[in-house]
XYZ file of C-alpha atoms in Angstrom:
446
model
C -20.075 0.219 9.017
C -20.042 1.518 12.564
C -19.940 -2.013 13.972
C -16.574 -2.679 12.327
C -15.155 0.602 13.616
C -16.432 -0.111 17.130
C -14.960 -3.609 17.122
C -11.552 -2.150 16.347
C -12.013 0.593 18.941
C -12.594 -1.964 21.676
C -9.165 -3.468 20.997
C -7.535 -0.378 22.556
C -7.890 -1.528 26.210
C -6.485 -4.955 25.300
C -3.214 -3.311 24.259
C -2.426 -2.324 27.819
C -3.111 -5.644 29.513
C -0.289 -8.073 30.170
C 0.686 -10.594 27.480
C -2.286 -10.143 25.177
C -0.159 -9.577 22.062
C -1.337 -12.646 20.172
C -4.864 -12.167 21.469
C -5.114 -8.744 19.834
C -3.712 -10.224 16.628
C -6.284 -13.047 16.654
C -9.053 -10.517 17.183
C -7.899 -8.626 14.106
C -8.148 -11.780 12.035
C -11.607 -12.343 13.513
C -12.699 -8.848 12.464
C -11.343 -9.351 8.949
C -13.223 -12.659 8.615
C -16.407 -10.978 9.814
C -15.838 -8.304 7.187
C -15.494 -11.003 4.534
C -18.872 -12.351 5.631
C -20.340 -8.862 5.199
C -19.329 -9.072 1.551
C -21.697 -6.974 -0.506
C -20.148 -5.671 -3.644
C -21.904 -2.891 -5.345
C -20.962 0.345 -7.038
C -23.287 2.156 -4.620
C -22.509 2.928 -1.010
C -23.809 0.195 1.273
C -24.075 -0.309 5.056
C -24.246 3.439 5.588
C -24.049 4.845 9.100
C -23.619 8.556 9.798
C -20.764 9.718 7.565
C -19.486 6.235 6.831
C -20.341 3.675 4.218
C -18.697 1.139 1.945
C -18.770 0.587 -1.744
C -16.604 -1.843 -3.663
C -13.426 0.255 -3.646
C -13.655 0.895 0.086
C -14.519 -2.699 0.844
C -11.421 -4.151 -0.794
C -9.099 -1.620 0.790
C -10.613 -1.892 4.287
C -10.245 -5.649 4.117
C -6.644 -5.236 2.955
C -5.955 -2.814 5.848
C -7.272 -5.229 8.457
C -5.387 -8.131 6.934
C -2.066 -6.286 6.649
C -2.260 -4.880 10.198
C -2.938 -8.365 11.581
C 0.053 -9.671 9.614
C 2.182 -6.749 10.843
C 1.674 -7.949 14.387
C 2.665 -11.428 13.316
C 5.810 -10.148 11.607
C 6.879 -7.935 14.525
C 7.396 -10.743 16.988
C 10.778 -9.280 17.953
C 8.993 -6.255 19.463
C 7.076 -8.657 21.697
C 10.074 -10.901 22.426
C 12.446 -8.131 23.546
C 9.567 -6.179 25.129
C 10.407 -3.150 23.014
C 7.505 -0.986 24.293
C 5.088 -3.708 23.192
C 1.949 -2.016 24.546
C 2.672 1.272 22.825
C 3.460 -0.602 19.626
C 0.090 -2.373 19.674
C -1.688 0.867 20.544
C 0.013 2.582 17.623
C -0.951 -0.165 15.176
C -4.589 -0.169 16.227
C -4.749 3.635 16.081
C -3.352 3.421 12.554
C -5.896 0.758 11.648
C -8.791 2.845 12.978
C -7.637 5.871 10.977
C -7.226 3.806 7.803
C -10.653 2.194 8.104
C -12.172 5.619 8.705
C -10.311 7.024 5.690
C -11.563 4.338 3.364
C -15.123 4.379 4.663
C -15.704 8.162 4.727
C -18.364 9.280 2.302
C -17.547 12.913 2.960
C -14.609 14.503 1.152
C -13.548 16.599 4.131
C -13.679 13.675 6.565
C -11.653 11.679 4.058
C -9.047 14.456 3.989
C -8.936 14.603 7.782
C -8.293 10.882 8.249
C -6.037 10.767 5.174
C -3.708 13.235 6.878
C -4.078 11.732 10.369
C -2.923 8.302 9.244
C 0.475 9.933 8.654
C 1.063 10.431 12.401
C 1.048 6.798 13.633
C 3.208 5.866 10.631
C 5.668 8.566 11.630
C 5.746 7.199 15.190
C 6.366 3.690 13.842
C 9.388 4.887 11.872
C 10.734 7.176 14.614
C 10.071 4.801 17.496
C 10.864 1.351 16.155
C 13.100 2.088 13.157
C 16.677 0.822 12.861
C 19.223 3.517 11.995
C 19.676 7.058 13.367
C 18.779 8.412 9.886
C 15.164 7.505 10.637
C 14.634 11.088 11.878
C 15.514 12.428 8.449
C 13.248 9.829 6.824
C 10.380 10.844 9.108
C 10.840 14.531 8.297
C 10.924 13.746 4.564
C 7.699 11.735 4.851
C 5.972 14.459 6.845
C 6.965 17.454 4.753
C 6.451 15.904 1.346
C 2.889 15.038 2.356
C 2.083 18.245 4.239
C 3.435 20.590 1.567
C 0.938 19.393 -1.037
C -1.994 18.697 1.261
C -2.638 22.311 2.262
C -3.612 23.363 -1.286
C -5.879 20.321 -1.287
C -7.681 21.581 1.812
C -8.341 24.924 0.121
C -9.554 23.044 -2.977
C -11.978 21.067 -0.824
C -13.384 24.278 0.707
C -13.818 25.719 -2.782
C -15.722 22.575 -3.817
C -17.998 22.987 -0.810
C -18.642 26.627 -1.682
C -19.588 25.703 -5.264
C -21.471 22.435 -4.761
C -22.847 22.939 -1.215
C -22.065 19.325 -0.467
C -19.076 17.195 0.436
C -20.670 13.824 -0.214
C -18.766 11.839 -2.869
C -21.980 10.522 -4.273
C -23.535 13.954 -4.741
C -20.330 15.552 -6.017
C -20.428 13.130 -8.949
C -23.228 15.233 -10.423
C -20.868 18.165 -10.897
C -18.231 18.822 -13.527
C -15.656 21.400 -12.528
C -13.594 23.180 -15.133
C -11.114 25.099 -13.038
C -7.408 24.356 -13.524
C -6.026 25.358 -10.126
C -8.682 23.210 -8.447
C -7.522 20.193 -10.422
C -3.869 20.679 -9.526
C -4.562 21.370 -5.855
C -6.740 18.253 -5.487
C -4.623 15.874 -7.548
C -1.111 16.773 -6.384
C -1.683 15.537 -2.819
C -2.579 12.096 -4.137
C 0.309 12.037 -6.606
C 2.816 12.551 -3.790
C 1.129 9.866 -1.736
C 1.173 7.318 -4.590
C 4.123 8.289 -5.075
C 4.554 9.536 -8.608
C 8.074 9.656 -10.050
C 9.785 13.021 -9.226
C 7.975 13.231 -5.866
C 8.866 9.692 -4.814
C 12.056 10.395 -2.867
C 10.448 10.112 0.554
C 9.384 6.510 -0.081
C 12.704 4.619 -0.373
C 14.036 6.651 2.573
C 11.049 5.830 4.750
C 11.171 2.142 3.767
C 14.853 1.690 4.489
C 14.577 3.264 7.940
C 11.221 1.766 8.950
C 10.866 -1.443 10.982
C 9.236 -4.379 9.195
C 5.760 -3.318 10.347
C 6.355 0.219 9.073
C 7.439 -1.073 5.683
C 4.448 -3.403 5.476
C 1.918 -0.693 6.208
C 3.681 1.792 3.900
C 3.796 -0.610 0.970
C 0.507 -2.305 1.771
C -1.826 0.592 2.520
C -0.226 4.037 2.500
C 0.570 3.977 -1.212
C -3.020 2.941 -1.891
C -4.422 6.055 -0.203
C -3.282 8.114 -3.175
C -4.888 5.792 -5.720
C -8.071 5.603 -3.677
C -8.253 9.392 -3.446
C -7.832 9.729 -7.215
C -10.586 7.161 -7.842
C -12.832 9.319 -5.652
C -12.086 12.768 -7.081
C -11.898 11.935 -10.780
C -15.668 11.601 -11.302
C -16.060 15.375 -10.893
C -12.715 16.338 -12.448
C -13.237 14.528 -15.733
C -13.150 17.611 -17.958
C -9.830 18.678 -16.483
C -8.605 15.117 -16.498
C -9.023 14.935 -20.254
C -7.048 18.151 -20.522
C -4.064 17.457 -18.246
C -3.765 13.743 -17.569
C -1.277 13.160 -20.357
C 1.354 14.933 -18.208
C 1.068 12.460 -15.354
C 0.865 9.453 -17.678
C 4.090 10.438 -19.441
C 5.951 11.153 -16.187
C 4.768 7.863 -14.696
C 5.774 5.703 -17.646
C 9.185 7.281 -18.173
C 9.686 7.392 -14.406
C 8.746 3.728 -14.081
C 11.510 2.766 -16.500
C 14.080 5.004 -14.756
C 13.146 3.656 -11.333
C 13.440 0.093 -12.685
C 16.992 0.922 -13.750
C 17.632 2.325 -10.270
C 16.385 -0.997 -8.865
C 19.038 -2.861 -10.779
C 21.871 -1.077 -8.957
C 20.575 -1.417 -5.381
C 22.498 -3.497 -2.871
C 20.014 -3.111 -0.018
C 17.176 -5.653 -0.155
C 14.634 -3.218 1.252
C 15.657 -0.364 -1.036
C 15.242 -2.644 -4.054
C 11.716 -3.688 -3.030
C 10.859 -0.050 -2.222
C 11.953 1.195 -5.650
C 10.035 -1.636 -7.311
C 6.933 -0.321 -5.486
C 7.462 3.067 -7.110
C 7.619 1.426 -10.542
C 4.423 -0.554 -9.889
C 2.534 2.447 -8.583
C 3.702 4.351 -11.668
C 1.844 1.960 -13.956
C -1.204 2.069 -11.631
C -1.217 5.846 -11.861
C -0.832 5.845 -15.650
C -3.718 3.388 -16.077
C -5.961 5.306 -13.704
C -5.277 8.562 -15.532
C -6.517 7.190 -18.867
C -9.999 7.293 -17.266
C -11.029 4.149 -19.145
C -13.038 1.297 -17.683
C -10.106 -1.100 -18.010
C -7.708 1.415 -16.488
C -9.775 2.183 -13.418
C -10.569 -1.456 -12.643
C -6.996 -2.502 -13.379
C -5.553 0.140 -11.078
C -7.833 -1.012 -8.259
C -6.861 -4.650 -8.849
C -3.132 -3.944 -8.967
C -3.348 -1.787 -5.839
C -4.732 -4.704 -3.845
C -2.339 -7.200 -5.442
C 0.683 -4.975 -4.864
C -0.361 -4.449 -1.240
C -0.147 -8.166 -0.525
C 2.876 -8.902 -2.699
C 5.107 -6.031 -1.624
C 4.252 -6.538 2.019
C 5.214 -10.210 1.713
C 8.568 -9.318 0.143
C 9.331 -6.922 3.004
C 8.562 -9.746 5.439
C 11.032 -11.975 3.616
C 13.691 -9.264 3.718
C 13.096 -8.927 7.466
C 13.282 -12.679 8.077
C 16.753 -12.790 6.522
C 17.696 -9.562 8.329
C 16.855 -11.145 11.694
C 19.162 -14.078 10.873
C 22.039 -12.270 9.167
C 21.978 -8.892 10.888
C 22.243 -7.155 7.530
C 20.091 -6.388 4.514
C 22.935 -6.065 2.051
C 22.821 -8.300 -1.007
C 26.574 -8.768 -0.566
C 25.951 -10.634 2.692
C 22.550 -12.176 1.940
C 23.905 -14.560 -0.679
C 23.336 -18.269 -1.113
C 20.221 -18.301 1.055
C 19.297 -21.466 -0.820
C 21.897 -23.239 1.347
C 21.126 -21.287 4.496
C 17.290 -21.451 4.502
C 16.223 -23.952 1.833
C 12.498 -23.985 2.664
C 12.324 -20.196 2.614
C 13.509 -20.132 -1.001
C 10.134 -21.443 -2.130
C 8.479 -18.368 -0.619
C 11.115 -16.099 -2.134
C 10.311 -17.655 -5.482
C 6.511 -17.434 -5.108
C 6.485 -13.814 -3.987
C 9.115 -12.752 -6.531
C 7.110 -14.318 -9.340
C 4.042 -12.478 -8.061
C 6.080 -9.271 -8.141
C 6.743 -9.706 -11.846
C 3.080 -10.549 -12.473
C 3.251 -14.235 -13.283
C -0.031 -16.151 -13.533
C -2.121 -17.065 -11.512
C -1.569 -13.974 -9.343
C -3.854 -10.990 -9.042
C -0.926 -8.831 -10.242
C -1.269 -10.390 -13.691
C -4.943 -9.436 -13.993
C -4.164 -5.895 -12.870
C -1.198 -5.435 -15.188
C -2.983 -6.832 -18.241
C -5.924 -4.465 -17.703
C -3.579 -1.532 -17.159
C -1.488 -2.280 -20.232
C -4.710 -2.607 -22.269
C -5.959 0.741 -21.065
C -2.670 2.593 -21.553
C -2.096 1.218 -25.057
C -5.683 2.027 -26.040
C -5.003 5.580 -24.853
C -1.970 5.924 -27.131
C 0.094 3.525 -29.181
C 3.273 5.445 -28.442
C 3.219 4.165 -24.860
C 4.034 0.657 -26.113
C 7.770 1.385 -26.057
C 7.858 2.452 -22.419
C 5.441 -0.270 -21.355
C 7.527 -3.008 -22.945
C 10.658 -1.653 -21.237
C 8.758 -1.443 -17.952
C 7.589 -5.050 -18.180
C 11.031 -6.261 -19.176
C 12.850 -4.433 -16.383
C 10.211 -5.485 -13.889
C 11.161 -9.097 -14.603
C 14.856 -8.141 -14.668
C 15.083 -6.585 -11.205
C 12.886 -9.264 -9.669
C 15.163 -11.941 -11.097
C 18.149 -9.966 -9.845
C 16.626 -9.851 -6.359
C 15.849 -13.561 -6.373
C 19.003 -14.873 -8.032
C 21.450 -12.737 -6.058
C 19.851 -13.535 -2.713
C 19.270 -17.268 -3.235
C 22.252 -18.401 -5.312
C 25.970 -17.983 -4.854
C 28.342 -18.787 -2.025
C 27.049 -18.358 1.533
C 28.600 -15.461 3.444
C 31.514 -16.884 5.450
C 30.348 -15.266 8.687
C 27.291 -17.516 8.815
C 28.123 -20.851 10.419
C 24.642 -22.283 10.708
C 21.563 -23.422 8.928
C 18.074 -22.178 9.718
C 14.756 -23.841 9.041
C 12.606 -20.782 9.736
C 9.816 -20.668 12.290
C 6.249 -21.853 11.752
C 5.065 -18.295 12.448
C 7.135 -17.016 9.531
C 5.819 -19.610 7.118
C 2.247 -18.852 8.177
C 2.934 -15.139 7.724
C 4.172 -15.682 4.169
C 1.363 -18.088 3.366
C -1.213 -15.498 4.456
C 0.354 -13.015 2.053
C 0.598 -15.389 -0.852
C -2.680 -17.300 -0.521
C -5.146 -14.392 -0.981
C -2.944 -13.048 -3.769
C -3.375 -16.217 -5.819
C -6.879 -17.064 -4.682
C -8.454 -13.693 -5.471
C -7.902 -14.260 -9.191
C -10.833 -16.710 -8.951
C -13.016 -13.883 -7.627
C -11.839 -11.398 -10.215
C -15.374 -10.196 -10.928
C -15.108 -8.342 -7.603
C -12.136 -6.452 -9.006
C -13.358 -5.866 -12.546
C -17.127 -5.490 -12.435
C -17.714 -2.942 -9.661
C -17.671 0.152 -11.848
């Protein structure tokens, strides 16, 4: 595990040398391919070194982190082109990557907490430093305070665990069953805000709308998965309490998912629409995870990885049109079918992935989740059917309104799109549709 972390660490000096932007990006792809070659899936921790190790959950998410960060560099070419503090930007991304890899590979609950909170800082810098509008300060403050408010109780909960169990190791904590209500709420709330659960989701659309494309990609791709990952790690020793209280979160998530889907349908900003759709998707992930069934846990893991690739790809598409049109409003981004005909294929492919069409990984995840939630209670069928219907509805709305219609009269040109952009979208879409063939990795790790 240490070799991967060291490889990323040695990218730091490269950030400050002249014109090595694409070199750093190529190295990230190299590291992710080396990680693929280290593929050992097991429900035990493997390749352990010091406090770090990987099991199946970590492996998938570390790979996703590396992949998304490499694609973020590819998407943020404008930072390189206009020399918008390029070196600092690269440094920030690699710092973020190091913190994420450390978060996912910690075997110690306290170390996990430490890196979980630290990964907030580079994200904040991304939004504050490279964001678009002046409101990005408010978005940054929202992001920071939402997360910090709930993470202090979590720290106290972790210390209590250490006092009771005399260990912080995830693997050893699994032998314990705690039956202490405040402990449950203090540990779980931090992850619910990070997911984000409906009612504590307001920081997410704000952060997405103000963030640059790289900020949006990392937020949608990895940051929302930290919450799910944390829950997968703490639920083994909170099962008793989970059986007692989980119905609260499941109900909020399902009802919230439907309400957020309705909110999606009245958005005019491309990014806001994709951001709200993330909240709806993470709502169903949370509900499935909370049922504590085999199907639910595997399905939530699968959909987390699928959503990371899919959502990130949609943000890239929104940014590609933003760079051409200078606006993200659906009122101006109309008739893109005439303006960028080849790009419409990618809009279609990623939109269909967003509404879980076969053969995407999203479909596998959603089917497992729906199975688990319905097996938990039949009454959820109503909300689930509405959720699935609206999921298709707002995705169609996004696709149809942006691609069809009359081109905005201010645009007097036609754009083919760059090869870099097509490669970027291909690298989002290809793993998303290829991983369905390796679905045993997603479903059989438990």
